[in-house]
Short mmCIF file of C-alpha atoms in Angstrom, two decimals:
data_model
loop_
_atom_site.label_atom_id
_atom_site.label_comp_id
_atom_site.label_asym_id
_atom_site.label_seq_id
_atom_site.Cartn_x
_atom_site.Cartn_y
_atom_site.Cartn_z
CA MET A 1 -25.84 -24.31 -11.87
CA PHE A 2 -28.63 -23.08 -14.01
CA ARG A 3 -30.10 -26.08 -15.86
CA PRO A 4 -33.33 -25.44 -17.94
CA SER A 5 -35.70 -28.29 -18.65
CA GLY A 6 -35.42 -29.86 -22.00
CA ASN A 7 -39.00 -29.06 -22.81
CA VAL A 8 -38.44 -25.36 -22.61
CA PRO A 9 -38.17 -23.51 -25.90
CA ALA A 10 -34.63 -22.37 -26.78
CA THR A 11 -35.65 -18.66 -26.71
CA LEU A 12 -36.97 -19.03 -23.14
CA ARG A 13 -33.95 -21.00 -22.10
CA LEU A 14 -31.72 -18.15 -23.37
CA ALA A 15 -33.84 -15.48 -21.67
CA GLY A 16 -33.65 -17.43 -18.36
CA ALA A 17 -29.91 -17.77 -18.66
CA VAL A 18 -29.44 -14.06 -19.29
CA ALA A 19 -31.60 -13.22 -16.37
CA ALA A 20 -29.71 -15.48 -14.12
CA LEU A 21 -26.39 -14.04 -15.25
CA LEU A 22 -27.69 -10.49 -14.70
CA ALA A 23 -28.80 -11.45 -11.14
CA VAL A 24 -25.41 -12.88 -10.30
CA THR A 25 -23.63 -9.90 -11.71
CA ALA A 26 -25.69 -7.51 -9.71
CA LEU A 27 -25.10 -9.39 -6.53
CA THR A 28 -21.35 -9.44 -7.23
CA ALA A 29 -21.26 -5.74 -7.84
CA GLN A 30 -23.07 -5.02 -4.61
CA GLY A 31 -20.70 -7.31 -2.60
CA ALA A 32 -17.66 -5.62 -4.09
CA THR A 33 -18.43 -2.14 -3.05
CA ALA A 34 -16.56 -1.21 0.13
CA ALA A 35 -18.44 0.98 2.60
CA PRO A 36 -16.67 4.15 3.57
CA GLY A 37 -14.16 3.68 6.34
CA ARG A 38 -14.65 -0.10 6.34
CA PRO A 39 -12.25 -2.83 5.16
CA ASP A 40 -12.31 -3.64 1.54
CA PRO A 41 -14.15 -7.06 0.91
CA HIS A 42 -11.23 -8.43 -1.10
CA PRO A 43 -8.65 -10.17 1.21
CA VAL A 44 -5.33 -10.08 -0.55
CA GLY A 45 -3.41 -8.08 2.06
CA GLU A 46 -5.78 -5.27 1.07
CA GLY A 47 -8.04 -5.44 4.03
CA ALA A 48 -7.60 -3.70 7.41
CA PRO A 49 -4.07 -3.55 9.09
CA PRO A 50 -1.81 -5.11 10.00
CA TRP A 51 -0.41 -5.55 6.52
CA PRO A 52 2.42 -8.05 6.37
CA ALA A 53 5.39 -8.01 3.96
CA PRO A 54 4.54 -9.81 0.71
CA ALA A 55 5.41 -13.50 0.47
CA ASP A 56 7.09 -13.06 -2.95
CA PRO A 57 9.25 -9.95 -2.61
CA ALA A 58 10.53 -10.26 -6.24
CA ALA A 59 7.01 -10.29 -7.76
CA ALA A 60 6.07 -7.34 -5.56
CA ALA A 61 9.09 -5.39 -6.62
CA LYS A 62 8.38 -6.10 -10.32
CA SER A 63 4.80 -4.82 -9.80
CA ALA A 64 6.26 -1.53 -8.56
CA GLY A 65 8.54 -1.30 -11.55
CA LEU A 66 11.65 -2.12 -9.51
CA GLU A 67 14.43 -4.54 -10.37
CA MET A 68 15.84 -7.02 -7.86
CA LEU A 69 19.62 -6.69 -7.40
CA SER A 70 22.34 -9.15 -6.26
CA ALA A 71 23.68 -6.43 -3.93
CA GLU A 72 22.61 -3.05 -2.58
CA GLY A 73 23.27 -0.22 -5.07
CA MET A 74 25.37 2.68 -3.70
CA VAL A 75 25.03 5.37 -6.41
CA GLN A 76 21.89 6.67 -4.63
CA HIS A 77 21.69 6.01 -1.02
CA THR A 78 18.98 7.81 1.06
CA HIS A 79 16.61 7.06 3.89
CA THR A 80 13.02 8.27 4.52
CA HIS A 81 10.80 7.54 7.40
CA LEU A 82 7.26 6.46 7.08
CA ASP A 83 4.56 6.65 9.79
CA VAL A 84 1.10 5.10 9.07
CA LEU A 85 -1.66 5.96 11.55
CA VAL A 86 -5.30 4.69 11.43
CA ASP A 87 -7.52 6.38 13.95
CA GLY A 88 -4.53 7.43 15.96
CA ARG A 89 -3.07 3.95 16.14
CA PRO A 90 0.33 3.24 14.48
CA VAL A 91 0.41 0.50 11.74
CA THR A 92 3.69 -1.41 11.62
CA VAL A 93 5.76 -1.06 8.42
CA PRO A 94 7.12 -4.61 8.20
CA ALA A 95 10.74 -5.66 7.87
CA SER A 96 12.16 -7.19 4.74
CA ILE A 97 9.90 -5.44 2.21
CA GLY A 98 11.95 -5.68 -1.04
CA ILE A 99 14.25 -8.32 0.29
CA ASP A 100 14.35 -11.83 -0.96
CA ALA A 101 16.61 -13.51 1.49
CA PRO A 102 16.48 -17.16 0.24
CA HIS A 103 17.56 -16.01 -3.20
CA ARG A 104 19.97 -13.29 -1.97
CA LEU A 105 18.16 -10.55 -3.99
CA ILE A 106 17.25 -7.00 -2.84
CA SER A 107 15.25 -4.23 -4.36
CA PRO A 108 16.72 -0.73 -4.47
CA LEU A 109 13.67 0.22 -2.32
CA HIS A 110 13.43 -1.81 0.90
CA THR A 111 13.19 -2.13 4.64
CA HIS A 112 15.55 -3.86 7.00
CA ASP A 113 13.39 -3.65 10.17
CA THR A 114 10.09 -2.45 11.64
CA SER A 115 11.26 1.08 12.33
CA GLY A 116 9.52 2.55 9.38
CA VAL A 117 12.78 3.56 7.74
CA ILE A 118 12.65 3.01 3.95
CA HIS A 119 16.07 2.52 2.38
CA VAL A 120 16.83 3.67 -1.17
CA GLU A 121 19.99 1.93 -2.29
CA SER A 122 20.14 2.12 -6.00
CA PRO A 123 22.85 1.60 -8.66
CA LYS A 124 21.45 4.64 -10.59
CA ARG A 125 19.78 7.90 -9.64
CA ALA A 126 16.06 8.15 -9.96
CA ASP A 127 12.92 9.67 -8.19
CA PHE A 128 11.58 6.74 -6.11
CA THR A 129 8.08 7.43 -4.95
CA LEU A 130 5.89 6.45 -1.96
CA GLY A 131 3.60 4.89 -4.40
CA GLN A 132 6.27 2.47 -5.50
CA PHE A 133 7.00 1.49 -1.98
CA MET A 134 3.36 0.90 -1.10
CA THR A 135 2.96 -1.19 -4.24
CA GLU A 136 5.98 -3.18 -3.20
CA TRP A 137 4.41 -3.65 0.22
CA GLY A 138 1.16 -4.70 -1.39
CA VAL A 139 -0.85 -1.95 0.20
CA PRO A 140 -2.82 0.13 -2.36
CA LEU A 141 -2.57 3.90 -1.94
CA SER A 142 -4.45 6.70 -3.48
CA ALA A 143 -5.96 10.07 -2.50
CA ASP A 144 -8.88 8.38 -0.72
CA ARG A 145 -7.61 4.85 0.06
CA ILE A 146 -4.90 3.01 1.96
CA GLY A 147 -5.03 -0.82 1.89
CA GLY A 148 -8.63 -1.80 2.08
CA LEU A 149 -9.67 1.31 4.10
CA HIS A 150 -11.36 4.08 2.34
CA ALA A 151 -12.04 7.80 3.19
CA GLY A 152 -15.61 8.84 3.70
CA GLY A 153 -18.18 8.48 6.40
CA GLY A 154 -16.44 11.09 8.58
CA ARG A 155 -12.87 9.85 7.80
CA HIS A 156 -10.21 11.52 5.79
CA LEU A 157 -6.96 10.24 4.44
CA LYS A 158 -4.24 12.87 4.78
CA ALA A 159 -0.54 12.88 3.98
CA TYR A 160 2.16 14.91 5.60
CA VAL A 161 5.78 15.56 4.80
CA ASN A 162 7.81 16.83 7.78
CA GLY A 163 4.53 17.93 9.46
CA ARG A 164 3.13 19.80 6.44
CA ALA A 165 0.09 18.67 4.70
CA VAL A 166 0.57 17.50 1.08
CA ALA A 167 -2.42 17.86 -1.36
CA GLY A 168 -3.17 15.35 -4.13
CA ASN A 169 -2.40 11.73 -4.42
CA PRO A 170 0.17 10.69 -1.71
CA ALA A 171 1.50 7.97 -3.97
CA ALA A 172 3.33 10.71 -5.93
CA ILE A 173 5.35 11.83 -2.92
CA VAL A 174 9.13 11.45 -3.78
CA LEU A 175 11.26 9.70 -1.15
CA ARG A 176 13.93 12.22 -0.09
CA GLU A 177 16.71 12.03 2.39
CA ARG A 178 15.65 12.21 6.01
CA ASP A 179 12.10 13.28 5.18
CA GLU A 180 9.29 12.21 7.69
CA ILE A 181 6.23 11.04 5.73
CA ALA A 182 2.97 10.41 7.67
CA LEU A 183 -0.09 8.83 6.18
CA VAL A 184 -3.05 9.48 8.54
CA LEU A 185 -6.52 7.94 8.10
CA THR A 186 -8.51 9.94 10.64
CA ARG A 187 -11.83 11.14 11.74
CA ASP A 188 -12.85 14.78 11.72
CA THR A 189 -12.76 14.77 15.53
CA ASP A 190 -9.32 13.19 15.93
CA THR A 191 -6.87 15.31 17.87
CA HIS A 192 -3.85 12.94 17.71
CA PRO A 193 -0.54 14.82 16.81
CA VAL A 194 0.92 14.19 13.33
CA PRO A 195 4.67 13.15 13.43
CA ALA A 196 6.69 16.07 11.97
CA SER A 197 10.18 14.47 12.45
CA TYR A 198 11.99 11.28 13.21
CA ALA A 199 14.81 10.68 15.67
CA TRP A 200 17.34 9.31 13.32
CA PRO A 201 19.85 6.84 14.81
CA SER A 202 23.50 7.29 14.26
CA GLY A 203 24.82 5.46 11.19
CA LEU A 204 21.83 6.37 8.95
#
């Protein structure tokens, strides 16, 4: 802690305190800047994958603007498949996103397993977005960021729906029945194929 001597005039003590504060602020700002293509320095499930399901599903759902339900809604019942690829490697979409088993609550937007299938089971019709799901997962998503990984330095973040590139912020993609969404953080030289479809199991 900065402790000036009692013999130092008040004006000099104030100037010293301000200088110390500015120095700490500068160091903090430098440390908070993520280098392109590198993990974000803030570890809250926002670093590099794997990204687990949130410990508090109800709080995560609330942050996404979603209400926890006592039972699955059936007015709107659709399924979308999500693939996440980082440098050609698949990232697991965890099970139980949006499901609070101990309290028997479920969000209208959730996962049951690690297949990447996102279930929309809502008591009312609405446009649910990929951004809401990623917020519920606790993985930030924007046009140049997924989790703690940023585009830049030879990397690009691209979004595809059924094999077609989607411009703009992928968070705005609406989850539609049987769409295949791929979020791909890749280098310019990457030649890995982008998933264009999903082999839907019977019953979905």
